[in-house]
């Protein structure tokens, strides 16, 4: 769901906007102190320098005279040095492709710039395997490599990367009733879940499951890559995914997982798992394919999600991944893309709740993340204050949040190849 920059408008006004602008300043100051402290830094997109660089980059775009100019560039340089000096896997949120994504997104590298040539070539070698046996998901797998290829498009080896990602995803599709789906086999099920899912499961979440496959295959089809097969797989996968939704009044509709026997397992209301992530990624998929009916289904899911009360939503903290910032941002993105008034109202309500959950003097800018049993300070993009700050910037500025491409809530223009 790309929205032209000229169409993106602040969803918050008046006193609430002023409050959030002050909170953004506090987040920026705390993150600046953190990155300047001289401690050993992680580089990854999900929780390290590359993700924090995104926040400072969008702060520069929204507030060109802020006192932190140059921080994004320094963080990118530091992340690049980490690639040179350590061995990282290739995944989007914790590895090389995510750092490369940030370089491409922030620096807007042209086709003539070969800064990412080594990453492109390494991904092509990785994807050249005849049969993909690792994860297919967004966070650590194939879908994430596809997101890197889409950000690079049409530069470098982006077409080859996307072709191979599409081929592997199509090969992994399994017939189902209805449509088709993608299975997480037992070996890839986290150890804590293996007793419950000894035969694996189908994952319905945006972070690790079927919705990400649909968005990336739709984007490939739009760019002339495996067009017919990819479009058919998206239709089949959408049918399967939509069939998993229940109609429980006041509760989330979509499960986190579906066992091979068809048993669903309930979900919270979030980006990573649950109704809002599914609605956001289905809307992105619909935009890529020009599918008005699928867009209507996505909005219907979002409208239902707006009725889920605190006793059922499972929200206990604020990050993009599984907290209030992510929920508020998805509603905002849906409103900006469609003009839907109900999504605008829901977004404002969730931004109010985000402010209520803030604890000044703790964490970065007053925000902490819940980690199993305790609340902890987290500076990063996916589960920390950098991501919260980006969601706030999207609510108070007229700068379109193209950073949410890594959440598959939007995608770059396809353009010619």
PDB file of C-alpha atoms in Angstrom, residues 91-329:
ATOM      1  CA  UNK A  91      18.156 -12.891   7.290  1.00  0.00           C
ATOM      2  CA  UNK A  92      16.300  -9.577   7.150  1.00  0.00           C
ATOM      3  CA  UNK A  93      15.878  -8.729  10.819  1.00  0.00           C
ATOM      4  CA  UNK A  94      19.071 -10.135  12.267  1.00  0.00           C
ATOM      5  CA  UNK A  95      21.493 -10.411   9.380  1.00  0.00           C
ATOM      6  CA  UNK A  96      23.191  -9.025   6.317  1.00  0.00           C
ATOM      7  CA  UNK A  97      20.162  -8.504   4.082  1.00  0.00           C
ATOM      8  CA  UNK A  98      18.513  -6.257   6.693  1.00  0.00           C
ATOM      9  CA  UNK A  99      21.578  -4.041   6.991  1.00  0.00           C
ATOM     10  CA  UNK A 100      21.718  -3.891   3.196  1.00  0.00           C
ATOM     11  CA  UNK A 101      18.007  -3.007   3.130  1.00  0.00           C
ATOM     12  CA  UNK A 102      18.653  -0.053   5.437  1.00  0.00           C
ATOM     13  CA  UNK A 103      21.533   1.150   3.254  1.00  0.00           C
ATOM     14  CA  UNK A 104      19.366   0.959   0.153  1.00  0.00           C
ATOM     15  CA  UNK A 105      16.356   2.611   1.795  1.00  0.00           C
ATOM     16  CA  UNK A 106      18.141   5.478   3.498  1.00  0.00           C
ATOM     17  CA  UNK A 107      20.825   6.230   0.919  1.00  0.00           C
ATOM     18  CA  UNK A 108      18.587   5.509  -2.122  1.00  0.00           C
ATOM     19  CA  UNK A 109      21.414   3.822  -3.988  1.00  0.00           C
ATOM     20  CA  UNK A 110      21.140   4.031  -7.764  1.00  0.00           C
ATOM     21  CA  UNK A 111      21.666   1.253 -10.285  1.00  0.00           C
ATOM     22  CA  UNK A 112      25.157   2.637 -10.945  1.00  0.00           C
ATOM     23  CA  UNK A 113      26.198   2.317  -7.284  1.00  0.00           C
ATOM     24  CA  UNK A 114      27.694  -1.107  -6.511  1.00  0.00           C
ATOM     25  CA  UNK A 115      27.896  -0.681  -2.718  1.00  0.00           C
ATOM     26  CA  UNK A 116      25.601  -3.665  -2.180  1.00  0.00           C
ATOM     27  CA  UNK A 117      27.004  -5.863  -4.958  1.00  0.00           C
ATOM     28  CA  UNK A 118      28.596  -8.323  -2.524  1.00  0.00           C
ATOM     29  CA  UNK A 119      25.336  -8.771  -0.612  1.00  0.00           C
ATOM     30  CA  UNK A 120      23.385  -9.230  -3.864  1.00  0.00           C
ATOM     31  CA  UNK A 121      25.815 -11.851  -5.098  1.00  0.00           C
ATOM     32  CA  UNK A 122      25.897 -13.683  -1.768  1.00  0.00           C
ATOM     33  CA  UNK A 123      22.087 -13.858  -1.682  1.00  0.00           C
ATOM     34  CA  UNK A 124      22.016 -15.215  -5.219  1.00  0.00           C
ATOM     35  CA  UNK A 125      24.431 -17.977  -4.206  1.00  0.00           C
ATOM     36  CA  UNK A 126      22.366 -18.769  -1.122  1.00  0.00           C
ATOM     37  CA  UNK A 127      19.146 -18.929  -3.146  1.00  0.00           C
ATOM     38  CA  UNK A 128      20.691 -21.061  -5.879  1.00  0.00           C
ATOM     39  CA  UNK A 129      20.065 -24.202  -3.851  1.00  0.00           C
ATOM     40  CA  UNK A 130      17.778 -26.658  -5.624  1.00  0.00           C
ATOM     41  CA  UNK A 131      15.482 -27.117  -2.623  1.00  0.00           C
ATOM     42  CA  UNK A 132      14.973 -24.542   0.128  1.00  0.00           C
ATOM     43  CA  UNK A 133      15.131 -26.215   3.542  1.00  0.00           C
ATOM     44  CA  UNK A 134      15.278 -23.180   5.851  1.00  0.00           C
ATOM     45  CA  UNK A 135      12.447 -20.981   7.022  1.00  0.00           C
ATOM     46  CA  UNK A 136      10.138 -19.343   4.481  1.00  0.00           C
ATOM     47  CA  UNK A 137       9.140 -16.411   6.735  1.00  0.00           C
ATOM     48  CA  UNK A 138       9.691 -12.652   6.871  1.00  0.00           C
ATOM     49  CA  UNK A 139      11.906 -12.377   9.935  1.00  0.00           C
ATOM     50  CA  UNK A 140      14.595 -14.980   9.108  1.00  0.00           C
ATOM     51  CA  UNK A 141      13.618 -16.603   5.829  1.00  0.00           C
ATOM     52  CA  UNK A 142      12.682 -16.404   2.171  1.00  0.00           C
ATOM     53  CA  UNK A 143      10.044 -13.693   2.475  1.00  0.00           C
ATOM     54  CA  UNK A 144      12.580 -11.412   4.166  1.00  0.00           C
ATOM     55  CA  UNK A 145      15.066 -11.950   1.328  1.00  0.00           C
ATOM     56  CA  UNK A 146      12.253 -11.035  -1.045  1.00  0.00           C
ATOM     57  CA  UNK A 147      11.719  -7.772   0.857  1.00  0.00           C
ATOM     58  CA  UNK A 148      15.412  -6.974   0.345  1.00  0.00           C
ATOM     59  CA  UNK A 149      15.075  -7.701  -3.380  1.00  0.00           C
ATOM     60  CA  UNK A 150      12.009  -5.475  -3.644  1.00  0.00           C
ATOM     61  CA  UNK A 151      13.827  -2.574  -1.979  1.00  0.00           C
ATOM     62  CA  UNK A 152      16.725  -2.992  -4.419  1.00  0.00           C
ATOM     63  CA  UNK A 153      14.430  -3.160  -7.465  1.00  0.00           C
ATOM     64  CA  UNK A 154      15.364  -2.629 -10.213  1.00  0.00           C
ATOM     65  CA  UNK A 155      19.056  -2.286  -9.270  1.00  0.00           C
ATOM     66  CA  UNK A 156      21.732  -4.926  -8.873  1.00  0.00           C
ATOM     67  CA  UNK A 157      20.657  -8.556  -8.890  1.00  0.00           C
ATOM     68  CA  UNK A 158      17.157  -7.775  -7.625  1.00  0.00           C
ATOM     69  CA  UNK A 159      15.387  -9.592 -10.463  1.00  0.00           C
ATOM     70  CA  UNK A 160      17.423 -12.767  -9.914  1.00  0.00           C
ATOM     71  CA  UNK A 161      16.857 -12.597  -6.149  1.00  0.00           C
ATOM     72  CA  UNK A 162      13.105 -12.171  -6.549  1.00  0.00           C
ATOM     73  CA  UNK A 163      12.872 -14.876  -9.212  1.00  0.00           C
ATOM     74  CA  UNK A 164      14.574 -17.392  -6.955  1.00  0.00           C
ATOM     75  CA  UNK A 165      12.559 -16.346  -3.903  1.00  0.00           C
ATOM     76  CA  UNK A 166       9.341 -16.752  -5.913  1.00  0.00           C
ATOM     77  CA  UNK A 167      10.424 -20.138  -7.284  1.00  0.00           C
ATOM     78  CA  UNK A 168      11.171 -21.466  -3.787  1.00  0.00           C
ATOM     79  CA  UNK A 169       7.956 -20.113  -2.291  1.00  0.00           C
ATOM     80  CA  UNK A 170       5.912 -21.646  -5.110  1.00  0.00           C
ATOM     81  CA  UNK A 171       7.668 -24.983  -4.621  1.00  0.00           C
ATOM     82  CA  UNK A 172       6.862 -24.908  -0.886  1.00  0.00           C
ATOM     83  CA  UNK A 173       3.118 -24.288  -1.394  1.00  0.00           C
ATOM     84  CA  UNK A 174       0.889 -27.177  -0.301  1.00  0.00           C
ATOM     85  CA  UNK A 175      -2.652 -27.865  -1.547  1.00  0.00           C
ATOM     86  CA  UNK A 176      -5.284 -27.326   1.085  1.00  0.00           C
ATOM     87  CA  UNK A 177      -9.035 -26.998   1.362  1.00  0.00           C
ATOM     88  CA  UNK A 178      -9.678 -24.378   0.294  1.00  0.00           C
ATOM     89  CA  UNK A 179      -6.783 -23.068  -1.793  1.00  0.00           C
ATOM     90  CA  UNK A 180      -3.206 -23.619  -0.656  1.00  0.00           C
ATOM     91  CA  UNK A 181      -0.956 -22.865   2.277  1.00  0.00           C
ATOM     92  CA  UNK A 182       2.624 -23.042   3.548  1.00  0.00           C
ATOM     93  CA  UNK A 183       3.655 -25.418   6.309  1.00  0.00           C
ATOM     94  CA  UNK A 184       6.208 -24.885   9.070  1.00  0.00           C
ATOM     95  CA  UNK A 185       7.748 -28.380   9.404  1.00  0.00           C
ATOM     96  CA  UNK A 186       8.574 -29.905  12.814  1.00  0.00           C
ATOM     97  CA  UNK A 187      12.294 -29.113  12.529  1.00  0.00           C
ATOM     98  CA  UNK A 188      11.519 -25.379  12.231  1.00  0.00           C
ATOM     99  CA  UNK A 189       9.016 -25.245  15.074  1.00  0.00           C
ATOM    100  CA  UNK A 190      10.583 -23.517  18.118  1.00  0.00           C
ATOM    101  CA  UNK A 191      11.630 -25.986  20.792  1.00  0.00           C
ATOM    102  CA  UNK A 192       9.116 -24.555  23.259  1.00  0.00           C
ATOM    103  CA  UNK A 193       6.268 -25.494  20.874  1.00  0.00           C
ATOM    104  CA  UNK A 194       7.381 -28.907  19.637  1.00  0.00           C
ATOM    105  CA  UNK A 195       5.483 -30.886  22.231  1.00  0.00           C
ATOM    106  CA  UNK A 196       2.266 -29.147  21.203  1.00  0.00           C
ATOM    107  CA  UNK A 197       2.980 -29.294  17.459  1.00  0.00           C
ATOM    108  CA  UNK A 198       4.954 -32.514  16.801  1.00  0.00           C
ATOM    109  CA  UNK A 199       3.857 -32.504  13.144  1.00  0.00           C
ATOM    110  CA  UNK A 200       4.426 -28.793  12.571  1.00  0.00           C
ATOM    111  CA  UNK A 201       1.764 -26.192  11.822  1.00  0.00           C
ATOM    112  CA  UNK A 202       0.519 -23.549   9.423  1.00  0.00           C
ATOM    113  CA  UNK A 203       1.443 -20.101  10.709  1.00  0.00           C
ATOM    114  CA  UNK A 204      -1.106 -17.298  10.246  1.00  0.00           C
ATOM    115  CA  UNK A 205       1.067 -14.447  11.560  1.00  0.00           C
ATOM    116  CA  UNK A 206       2.619 -11.605   9.597  1.00  0.00           C
ATOM    117  CA  UNK A 207       6.074 -12.131  11.088  1.00  0.00           C
ATOM    118  CA  UNK A 208       6.475 -15.855  10.479  1.00  0.00           C
ATOM    119  CA  UNK A 209       3.589 -17.019   8.361  1.00  0.00           C
ATOM    120  CA  UNK A 210       1.413 -17.091   5.275  1.00  0.00           C
ATOM    121  CA  UNK A 211       0.509 -13.347   5.031  1.00  0.00           C
ATOM    122  CA  UNK A 212       4.104 -12.427   4.208  1.00  0.00           C
ATOM    123  CA  UNK A 213       4.246 -15.021   1.440  1.00  0.00           C
ATOM    124  CA  UNK A 214       1.140 -13.538  -0.163  1.00  0.00           C
ATOM    125  CA  UNK A 215       2.489  -9.980  -0.144  1.00  0.00           C
ATOM    126  CA  UNK A 216       5.872 -10.914  -1.637  1.00  0.00           C
ATOM    127  CA  UNK A 217       4.398 -13.175  -4.328  1.00  0.00           C
ATOM    128  CA  UNK A 218       1.896 -10.436  -5.248  1.00  0.00           C
ATOM    129  CA  UNK A 219       4.784  -7.980  -5.576  1.00  0.00           C
ATOM    130  CA  UNK A 220       6.687 -10.444  -7.777  1.00  0.00           C
ATOM    131  CA  UNK A 221       3.651 -10.902 -10.020  1.00  0.00           C
ATOM    132  CA  UNK A 222       3.296  -7.138 -10.394  1.00  0.00           C
ATOM    133  CA  UNK A 223       6.930  -6.922 -11.508  1.00  0.00           C
ATOM    134  CA  UNK A 224       6.581  -9.645 -14.145  1.00  0.00           C
ATOM    135  CA  UNK A 225       8.231 -12.413 -12.124  1.00  0.00           C
ATOM    136  CA  UNK A 226       6.483 -15.808 -12.220  1.00  0.00           C
ATOM    137  CA  UNK A 227       3.411 -13.704 -12.925  1.00  0.00           C
ATOM    138  CA  UNK A 228       0.686 -16.287 -13.521  1.00  0.00           C
ATOM    139  CA  UNK A 229       1.934 -18.852 -10.997  1.00  0.00           C
ATOM    140  CA  UNK A 230       2.539 -16.213  -8.310  1.00  0.00           C
ATOM    141  CA  UNK A 231      -0.887 -14.625  -8.796  1.00  0.00           C
ATOM    142  CA  UNK A 232      -2.563 -18.047  -8.641  1.00  0.00           C
ATOM    143  CA  UNK A 233      -0.676 -18.917  -5.439  1.00  0.00           C
ATOM    144  CA  UNK A 234      -1.762 -15.610  -3.881  1.00  0.00           C
ATOM    145  CA  UNK A 235      -5.394 -16.349  -4.703  1.00  0.00           C
ATOM    146  CA  UNK A 236      -5.146 -19.854  -3.242  1.00  0.00           C
ATOM    147  CA  UNK A 237      -3.273 -18.676  -0.153  1.00  0.00           C
ATOM    148  CA  UNK A 238      -5.744 -15.849   0.448  1.00  0.00           C
ATOM    149  CA  UNK A 239      -8.635 -18.302   0.280  1.00  0.00           C
ATOM    150  CA  UNK A 240      -6.988 -20.537   2.861  1.00  0.00           C
ATOM    151  CA  UNK A 241      -6.059 -17.662   5.182  1.00  0.00           C
ATOM    152  CA  UNK A 242      -9.464 -15.987   5.086  1.00  0.00           C
ATOM    153  CA  UNK A 243     -11.145 -19.308   5.870  1.00  0.00           C
ATOM    154  CA  UNK A 244      -9.245 -19.459   9.184  1.00  0.00           C
ATOM    155  CA  UNK A 245     -11.079 -16.433  10.601  1.00  0.00           C
ATOM    156  CA  UNK A 246     -13.907 -16.984  13.089  1.00  0.00           C
ATOM    157  CA  UNK A 247     -16.689 -14.558  13.926  1.00  0.00           C
ATOM    158  CA  UNK A 248     -16.355 -14.464  17.720  1.00  0.00           C
ATOM    159  CA  UNK A 249     -17.930 -11.192  18.877  1.00  0.00           C
ATOM    160  CA  UNK A 250     -15.503  -8.879  20.659  1.00  0.00           C
ATOM    161  CA  UNK A 251     -12.542 -11.246  20.273  1.00  0.00           C
ATOM    162  CA  UNK A 252      -9.763 -11.629  17.736  1.00  0.00           C
ATOM    163  CA  UNK A 253     -10.832 -13.600  14.668  1.00  0.00           C
ATOM    164  CA  UNK A 254      -7.610 -15.175  13.401  1.00  0.00           C
ATOM    165  CA  UNK A 255      -5.435 -17.757  15.165  1.00  0.00           C
ATOM    166  CA  UNK A 256      -1.663 -17.709  15.480  1.00  0.00           C
ATOM    167  CA  UNK A 257      -1.300 -21.298  14.296  1.00  0.00           C
ATOM    168  CA  UNK A 258      -3.401 -24.018  12.721  1.00  0.00           C
ATOM    169  CA  UNK A 259      -2.347 -27.600  13.406  1.00  0.00           C
ATOM    170  CA  UNK A 260      -2.343 -30.243  10.641  1.00  0.00           C
ATOM    171  CA  UNK A 261      -5.637 -31.504  12.081  1.00  0.00           C
ATOM    172  CA  UNK A 262      -7.191 -28.069  11.598  1.00  0.00           C
ATOM    173  CA  UNK A 263      -7.168 -27.052  15.268  1.00  0.00           C
ATOM    174  CA  UNK A 264      -6.714 -23.245  15.626  1.00  0.00           C
ATOM    175  CA  UNK A 265      -4.732 -21.622  18.467  1.00  0.00           C
ATOM    176  CA  UNK A 266      -5.873 -18.142  19.600  1.00  0.00           C
ATOM    177  CA  UNK A 267      -3.873 -14.982  18.971  1.00  0.00           C
ATOM    178  CA  UNK A 268      -3.369 -11.540  20.428  1.00  0.00           C
ATOM    179  CA  UNK A 269      -4.160  -8.382  18.456  1.00  0.00           C
ATOM    180  CA  UNK A 270      -0.865  -7.270  16.933  1.00  0.00           C
ATOM    181  CA  UNK A 271       1.306  -6.931  13.844  1.00  0.00           C
ATOM    182  CA  UNK A 272       3.345 -10.099  14.419  1.00  0.00           C
ATOM    183  CA  UNK A 273       0.331 -12.316  15.099  1.00  0.00           C
ATOM    184  CA  UNK A 274      -3.355 -11.611  14.892  1.00  0.00           C
ATOM    185  CA  UNK A 275      -5.986  -9.672  13.027  1.00  0.00           C
ATOM    186  CA  UNK A 276      -4.224  -6.340  12.497  1.00  0.00           C
ATOM    187  CA  UNK A 277      -1.091  -7.816  10.956  1.00  0.00           C
ATOM    188  CA  UNK A 278      -3.224  -9.986   8.672  1.00  0.00           C
ATOM    189  CA  UNK A 279      -5.392  -7.004   7.683  1.00  0.00           C
ATOM    190  CA  UNK A 280      -2.348  -4.841   6.953  1.00  0.00           C
ATOM    191  CA  UNK A 281      -0.555  -7.442   4.830  1.00  0.00           C
ATOM    192  CA  UNK A 282      -3.717  -8.449   2.959  1.00  0.00           C
ATOM    193  CA  UNK A 283      -4.320  -4.787   2.131  1.00  0.00           C
ATOM    194  CA  UNK A 284      -0.759  -4.529   0.815  1.00  0.00           C
ATOM    195  CA  UNK A 285      -1.308  -7.699  -1.227  1.00  0.00           C
ATOM    196  CA  UNK A 286      -4.579  -6.325  -2.601  1.00  0.00           C
ATOM    197  CA  UNK A 287      -2.867  -3.089  -3.624  1.00  0.00           C
ATOM    198  CA  UNK A 288      -0.177  -4.971  -5.536  1.00  0.00           C
ATOM    199  CA  UNK A 289      -2.740  -7.034  -7.457  1.00  0.00           C
ATOM    200  CA  UNK A 290      -5.353  -4.300  -7.841  1.00  0.00           C
ATOM    201  CA  UNK A 291      -7.839  -6.604  -6.079  1.00  0.00           C
ATOM    202  CA  UNK A 292     -10.687  -4.482  -4.717  1.00  0.00           C
ATOM    203  CA  UNK A 293     -12.513  -7.440  -3.194  1.00  0.00           C
ATOM    204  CA  UNK A 294      -9.466  -8.502  -1.181  1.00  0.00           C
ATOM    205  CA  UNK A 295      -9.029  -4.895  -0.007  1.00  0.00           C
ATOM    206  CA  UNK A 296     -12.629  -4.935   1.242  1.00  0.00           C
ATOM    207  CA  UNK A 297     -11.917  -8.146   3.155  1.00  0.00           C
ATOM    208  CA  UNK A 298      -8.828  -6.563   4.711  1.00  0.00           C
ATOM    209  CA  UNK A 299     -10.831  -3.544   5.858  1.00  0.00           C
ATOM    210  CA  UNK A 300     -13.548  -5.815   7.236  1.00  0.00           C
ATOM    211  CA  UNK A 301     -10.934  -7.596   9.370  1.00  0.00           C
ATOM    212  CA  UNK A 302      -9.623  -4.232  10.576  1.00  0.00           C
ATOM    213  CA  UNK A 303     -13.124  -3.017  11.430  1.00  0.00           C
ATOM    214  CA  UNK A 304     -13.699  -6.125  13.521  1.00  0.00           C
ATOM    215  CA  UNK A 305     -10.305  -5.641  15.201  1.00  0.00           C
ATOM    216  CA  UNK A 306     -11.367  -2.140  16.245  1.00  0.00           C
ATOM    217  CA  UNK A 307     -14.110  -3.720  18.378  1.00  0.00           C
ATOM    218  CA  UNK A 308     -11.779  -6.012  20.346  1.00  0.00           C
ATOM    219  CA  UNK A 309     -11.570  -4.842  23.952  1.00  0.00           C
ATOM    220  CA  UNK A 310      -8.538  -4.772  26.289  1.00  0.00           C
ATOM    221  CA  UNK A 311      -9.698  -7.976  27.977  1.00  0.00           C
ATOM    222  CA  UNK A 312      -9.140  -9.876  24.725  1.00  0.00           C
ATOM    223  CA  UNK A 313      -6.442  -7.988  22.765  1.00  0.00           C
ATOM    224  CA  UNK A 314      -3.413  -9.333  24.699  1.00  0.00           C
ATOM    225  CA  UNK A 315      -1.553  -5.985  24.526  1.00  0.00           C
ATOM    226  CA  UNK A 316       0.798  -5.402  27.472  1.00  0.00           C
ATOM    227  CA  UNK A 317       3.454  -3.062  26.032  1.00  0.00           C
ATOM    228  CA  UNK A 318       4.128  -0.612  23.215  1.00  0.00           C
ATOM    229  CA  UNK A 319       6.441  -1.905  20.407  1.00  0.00           C
ATOM    230  CA  UNK A 320       5.681  -2.155  16.705  1.00  0.00           C
ATOM    231  CA  UNK A 321       5.923  -5.938  16.821  1.00  0.00           C
ATOM    232  CA  UNK A 322       3.266  -6.784  19.383  1.00  0.00           C
ATOM    233  CA  UNK A 323       2.243  -3.568  21.111  1.00  0.00           C
ATOM    234  CA  UNK A 324       0.178  -0.410  20.893  1.00  0.00           C
ATOM    235  CA  UNK A 325       2.489   1.405  18.469  1.00  0.00           C
ATOM    236  CA  UNK A 326       2.126  -1.372  15.896  1.00  0.00           C
ATOM    237  CA  UNK A 327      -1.645  -1.506  16.213  1.00  0.00           C
ATOM    238  CA  UNK A 328      -2.022   2.274  15.993  1.00  0.00           C
ATOM    239  CA  UNK A 329       0.278   2.440  12.965  1.00  0.00           C
TER     240      UNK A 329
END
